[in-house]
Coordinates of C-alpha atoms in Angstrom, one line a residue:
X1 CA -0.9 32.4 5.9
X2 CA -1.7 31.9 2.6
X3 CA 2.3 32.1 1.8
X4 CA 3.0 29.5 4.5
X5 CA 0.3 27.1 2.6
X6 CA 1.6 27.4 -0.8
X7 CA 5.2 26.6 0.6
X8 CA 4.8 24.1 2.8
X9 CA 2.3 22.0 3.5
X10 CA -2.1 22.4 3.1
X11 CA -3.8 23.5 6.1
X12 CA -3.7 21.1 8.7
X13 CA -7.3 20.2 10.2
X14 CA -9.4 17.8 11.4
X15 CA -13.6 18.1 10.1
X16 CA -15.8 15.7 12.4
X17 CA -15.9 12.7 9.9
X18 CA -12.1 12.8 9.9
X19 CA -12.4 12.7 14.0
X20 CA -15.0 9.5 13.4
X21 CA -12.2 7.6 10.8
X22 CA -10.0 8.4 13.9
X23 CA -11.8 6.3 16.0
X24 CA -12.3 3.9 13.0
X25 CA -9.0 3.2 12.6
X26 CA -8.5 2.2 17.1
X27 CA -11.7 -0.2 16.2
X28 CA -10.4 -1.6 13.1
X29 CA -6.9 -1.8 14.6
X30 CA -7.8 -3.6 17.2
X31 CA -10.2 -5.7 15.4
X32 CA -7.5 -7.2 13.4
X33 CA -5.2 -7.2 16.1
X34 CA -7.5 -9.8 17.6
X35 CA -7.5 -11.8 14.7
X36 CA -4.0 -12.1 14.6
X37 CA -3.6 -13.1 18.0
X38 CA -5.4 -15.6 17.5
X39 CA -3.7 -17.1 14.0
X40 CA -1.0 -16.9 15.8
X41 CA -1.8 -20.1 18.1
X42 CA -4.4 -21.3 15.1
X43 CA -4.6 -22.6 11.9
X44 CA -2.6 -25.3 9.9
X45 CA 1.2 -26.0 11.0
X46 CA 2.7 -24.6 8.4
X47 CA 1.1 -21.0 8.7
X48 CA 3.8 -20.8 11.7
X49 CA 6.3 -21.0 9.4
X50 CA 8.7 -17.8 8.7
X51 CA 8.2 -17.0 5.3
X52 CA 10.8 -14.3 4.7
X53 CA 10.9 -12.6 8.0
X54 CA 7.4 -13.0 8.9
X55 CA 5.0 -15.8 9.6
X56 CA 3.1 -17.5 6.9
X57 CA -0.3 -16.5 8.8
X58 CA 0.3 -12.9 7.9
X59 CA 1.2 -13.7 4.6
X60 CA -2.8 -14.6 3.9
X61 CA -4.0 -11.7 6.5
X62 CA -2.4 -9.3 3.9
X63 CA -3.7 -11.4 0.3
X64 CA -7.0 -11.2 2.0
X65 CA -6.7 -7.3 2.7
X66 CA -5.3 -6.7 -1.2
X67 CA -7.9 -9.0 -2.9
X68 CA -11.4 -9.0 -0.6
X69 CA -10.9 -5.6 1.2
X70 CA -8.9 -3.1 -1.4
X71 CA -10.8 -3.6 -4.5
X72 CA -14.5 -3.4 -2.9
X73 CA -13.3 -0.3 -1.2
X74 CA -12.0 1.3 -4.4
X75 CA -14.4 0.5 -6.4
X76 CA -16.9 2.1 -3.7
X77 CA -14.8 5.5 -3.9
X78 CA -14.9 4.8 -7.8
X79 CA -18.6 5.0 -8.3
X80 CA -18.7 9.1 -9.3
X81 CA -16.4 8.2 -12.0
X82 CA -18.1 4.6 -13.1
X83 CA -21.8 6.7 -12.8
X84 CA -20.5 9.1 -15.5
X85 CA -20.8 11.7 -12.7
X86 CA -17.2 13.0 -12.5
X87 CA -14.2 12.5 -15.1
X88 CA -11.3 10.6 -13.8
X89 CA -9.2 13.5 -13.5
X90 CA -11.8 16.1 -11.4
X91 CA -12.3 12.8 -9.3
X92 CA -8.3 12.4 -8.7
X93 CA -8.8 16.3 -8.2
X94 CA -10.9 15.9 -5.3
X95 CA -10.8 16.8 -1.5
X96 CA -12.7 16.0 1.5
X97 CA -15.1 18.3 0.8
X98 CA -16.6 16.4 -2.1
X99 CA -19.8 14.4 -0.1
X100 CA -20.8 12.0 -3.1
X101 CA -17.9 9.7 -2.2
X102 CA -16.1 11.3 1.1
X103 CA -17.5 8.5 2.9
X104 CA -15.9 5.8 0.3
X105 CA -12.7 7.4 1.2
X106 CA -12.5 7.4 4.4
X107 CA -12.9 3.5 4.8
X108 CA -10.3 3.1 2.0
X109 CA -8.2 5.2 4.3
X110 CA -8.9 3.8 7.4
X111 CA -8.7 0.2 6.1
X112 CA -5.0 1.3 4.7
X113 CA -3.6 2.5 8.5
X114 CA -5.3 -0.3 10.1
X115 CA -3.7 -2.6 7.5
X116 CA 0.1 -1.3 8.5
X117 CA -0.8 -0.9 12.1
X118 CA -1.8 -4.3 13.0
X119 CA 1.1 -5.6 11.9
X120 CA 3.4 -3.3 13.8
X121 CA 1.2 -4.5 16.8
X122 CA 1.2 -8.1 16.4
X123 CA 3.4 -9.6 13.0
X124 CA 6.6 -10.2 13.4
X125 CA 8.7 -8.0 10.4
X126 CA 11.9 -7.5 9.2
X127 CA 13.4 -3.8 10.0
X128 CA 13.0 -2.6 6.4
X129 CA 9.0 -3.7 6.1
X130 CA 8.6 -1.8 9.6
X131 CA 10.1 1.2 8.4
X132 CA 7.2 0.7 5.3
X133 CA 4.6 0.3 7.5
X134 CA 5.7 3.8 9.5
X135 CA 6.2 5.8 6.8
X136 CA 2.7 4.7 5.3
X137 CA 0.9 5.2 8.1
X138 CA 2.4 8.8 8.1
X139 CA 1.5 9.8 4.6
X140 CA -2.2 8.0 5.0
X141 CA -2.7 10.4 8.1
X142 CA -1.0 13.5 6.2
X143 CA -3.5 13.0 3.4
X144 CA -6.6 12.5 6.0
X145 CA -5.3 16.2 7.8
X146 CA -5.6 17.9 4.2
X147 CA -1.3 18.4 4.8
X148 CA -1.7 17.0 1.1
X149 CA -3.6 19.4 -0.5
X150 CA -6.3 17.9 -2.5
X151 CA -4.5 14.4 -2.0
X152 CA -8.1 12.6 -0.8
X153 CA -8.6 10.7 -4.1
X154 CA -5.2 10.3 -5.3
X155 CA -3.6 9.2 -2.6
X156 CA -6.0 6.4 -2.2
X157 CA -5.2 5.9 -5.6
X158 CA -2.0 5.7 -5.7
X159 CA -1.6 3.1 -2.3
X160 CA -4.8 1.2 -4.1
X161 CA -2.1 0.9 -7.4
X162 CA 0.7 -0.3 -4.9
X163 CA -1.2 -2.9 -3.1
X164 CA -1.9 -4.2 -6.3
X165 CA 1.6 -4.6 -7.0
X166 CA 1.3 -6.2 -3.2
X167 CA -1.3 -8.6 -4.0
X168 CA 1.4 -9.9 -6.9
X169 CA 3.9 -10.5 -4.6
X170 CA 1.9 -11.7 -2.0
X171 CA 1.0 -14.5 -4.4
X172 CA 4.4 -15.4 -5.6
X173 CA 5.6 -15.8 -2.3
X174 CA 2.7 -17.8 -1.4
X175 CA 2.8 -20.0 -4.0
X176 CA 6.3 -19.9 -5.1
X177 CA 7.6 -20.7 -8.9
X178 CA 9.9 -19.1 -11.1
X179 CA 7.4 -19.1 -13.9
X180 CA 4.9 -17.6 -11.9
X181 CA 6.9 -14.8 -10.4
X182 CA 8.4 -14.0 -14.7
X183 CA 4.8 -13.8 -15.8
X184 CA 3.5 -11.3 -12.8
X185 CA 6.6 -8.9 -13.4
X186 CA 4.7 -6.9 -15.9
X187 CA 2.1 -6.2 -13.5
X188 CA 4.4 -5.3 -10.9
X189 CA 6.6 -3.2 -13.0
X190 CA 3.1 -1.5 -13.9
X191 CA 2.0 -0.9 -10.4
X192 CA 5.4 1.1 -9.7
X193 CA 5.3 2.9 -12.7
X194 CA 1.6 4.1 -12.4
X195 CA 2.4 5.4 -8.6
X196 CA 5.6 6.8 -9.6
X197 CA 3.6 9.1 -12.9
X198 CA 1.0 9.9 -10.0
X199 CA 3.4 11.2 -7.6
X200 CA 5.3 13.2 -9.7
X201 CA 2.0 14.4 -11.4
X202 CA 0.6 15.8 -8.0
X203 CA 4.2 17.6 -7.5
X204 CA 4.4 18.9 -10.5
X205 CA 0.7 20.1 -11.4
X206 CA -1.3 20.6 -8.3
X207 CA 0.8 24.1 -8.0
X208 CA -2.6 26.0 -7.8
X209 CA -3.5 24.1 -4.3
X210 CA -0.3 24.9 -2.5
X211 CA 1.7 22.7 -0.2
X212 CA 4.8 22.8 -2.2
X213 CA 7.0 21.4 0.0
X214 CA 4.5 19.0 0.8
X215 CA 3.9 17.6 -2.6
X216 CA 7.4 17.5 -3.6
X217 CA 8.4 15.3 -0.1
X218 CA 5.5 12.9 -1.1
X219 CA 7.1 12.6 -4.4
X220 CA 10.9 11.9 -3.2
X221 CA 9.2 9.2 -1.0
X222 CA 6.6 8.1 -3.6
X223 CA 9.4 7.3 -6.2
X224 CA 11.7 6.2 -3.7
X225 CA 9.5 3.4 -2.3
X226 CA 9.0 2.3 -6.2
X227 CA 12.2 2.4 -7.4
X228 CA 12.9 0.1 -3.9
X229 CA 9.6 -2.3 -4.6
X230 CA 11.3 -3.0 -8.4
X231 CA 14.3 -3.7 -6.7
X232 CA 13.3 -6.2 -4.1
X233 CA 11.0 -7.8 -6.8
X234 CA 14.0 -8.3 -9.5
X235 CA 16.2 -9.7 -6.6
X236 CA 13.5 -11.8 -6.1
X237 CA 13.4 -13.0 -9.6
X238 CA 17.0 -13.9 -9.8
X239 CA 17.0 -15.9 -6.7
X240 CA 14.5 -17.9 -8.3
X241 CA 16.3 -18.0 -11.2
X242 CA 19.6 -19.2 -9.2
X243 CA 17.1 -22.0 -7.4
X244 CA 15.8 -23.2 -11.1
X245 CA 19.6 -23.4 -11.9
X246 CA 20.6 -25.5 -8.9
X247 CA 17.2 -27.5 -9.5
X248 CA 18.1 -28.4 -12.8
X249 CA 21.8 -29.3 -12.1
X250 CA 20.8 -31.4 -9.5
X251 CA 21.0 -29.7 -6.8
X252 CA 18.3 -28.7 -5.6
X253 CA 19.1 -27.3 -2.3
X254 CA 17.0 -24.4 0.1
X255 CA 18.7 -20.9 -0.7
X256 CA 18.5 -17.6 1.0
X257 CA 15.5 -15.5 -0.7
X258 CA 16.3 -11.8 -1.0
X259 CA 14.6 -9.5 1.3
X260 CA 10.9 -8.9 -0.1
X261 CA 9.3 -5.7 -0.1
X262 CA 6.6 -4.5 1.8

């Protein structure tokens, strides 16, 4: 019923290009699973190497994803709003419905899930970035059965605005320096604090659309995976602060790294 809508989630269904991202994401999934089977026993030495709970390897599957897959995409699903066809807010407004850029959005969407899913397939993870990659892959589907009301664009924006805060980390892990990882904090504190305003934006003013309890559970998890990202990062930060220290006193020893996030 209508009732039922507004309090809990949208209306949960399934239109026939949702069906064919379905099968997109098995293909894609697969696809990629392949390609990490095959790093695994490839490549230089040192992409063997665990690199904070998971092997170097997958470190550069998942910059390639955030820097050559993500942006393309979103910028695809941007093109109503860069064409001066749609203001930013009717585009983060918009459904499944909308055909002028469905299709741009359904790749974004499928790339996310087959992002997360290949690594719970074939990437060896530490318990906290499998539990990411779960819950993830739960709210990507939720927003592709419309239990998000009117989540289509948003919610790609919003995980677009997170893997950017990805792609920083993925670098300073990469290429490790304490200088590096002080200058790209203001980007990653930005990436948190943009998902967290859109979050508690679509709880608090997509009312009209219904899904209440829907909207308000993305929010809880939307801030809460934030607030945890900052956290990692500035643990991060002050391990490389602590290895500086030891570096400079002359004693430049290896040190534990603090769990990174997702």
């Amino acid at each position: 019923t209508a009732r039922q809508q507004r309090e809990g989630g949208g209306s949960v269904t399934m239109p026939a290009p949702l069906l064919l991202a379905a099968g997109g994401c098995v293909v894609v999934t697969a696809v990629e699973v392949a390609i990490c089977l095959l790093l695994q026993g490839n490549g230089p030495p040192r992409w063997r190497d665990d690199l904070n709970g998971s092997p170097v390897w997958s470190w550069v599957v998942g910059l390639t994803h955030q820097a050559f897959v993500f942006p393309p995409l979103m910028i695809w699903a941007l093109a109503p709003v860069l064409d001066g066809e749609l203001a930013v807010t009717a585009w983060l407004h918009s459904t499944w419905s909308d055909a002028p850029h469905m299709l741009a959005l359904l790749c974004f969407h499928v790339a996310l899930i087959s992002y997360w899913a290949k690594d719970c397939f074939a990437t060896p993870m530490n318990q906290l970035t499998m539990a990411h990659h779960v819950v993830s892959i739960l709210a990507t589907v939720a927003s592709m059965i419309e239990w998000l009301p009117h989540a289509a664009a948003l919610f790609a924006f919003g995980a677009f605005t997170l893997e950017c805060g990805s792609l920083v980390n993925s670098v300073c892990e990469l290429f490790p320096g304490l200088l590096l990882r002080v200058v790209m904090t203001p980007l990653m504190s930005a990436s948190n604090a943009l998902a967290v305003a859109l979050v508690l934006w679509y709880a608090a003013a997509f009312g009209e659309f219904g899904g209440d309890i829907a909207r308000w559970i993305a929010a809880v998890v939307g801030v809460a995976l934030a607030l945890m990202r900052q956290k990692e990062w500035h643990k991060r930060v002050a391990a490389d602060c602590a290895a500086r220290e030891r570096a400079d006193a002359g004693h430049a020893t290896p040190y534990l790294a603090a769990p990174t996030m997702p």
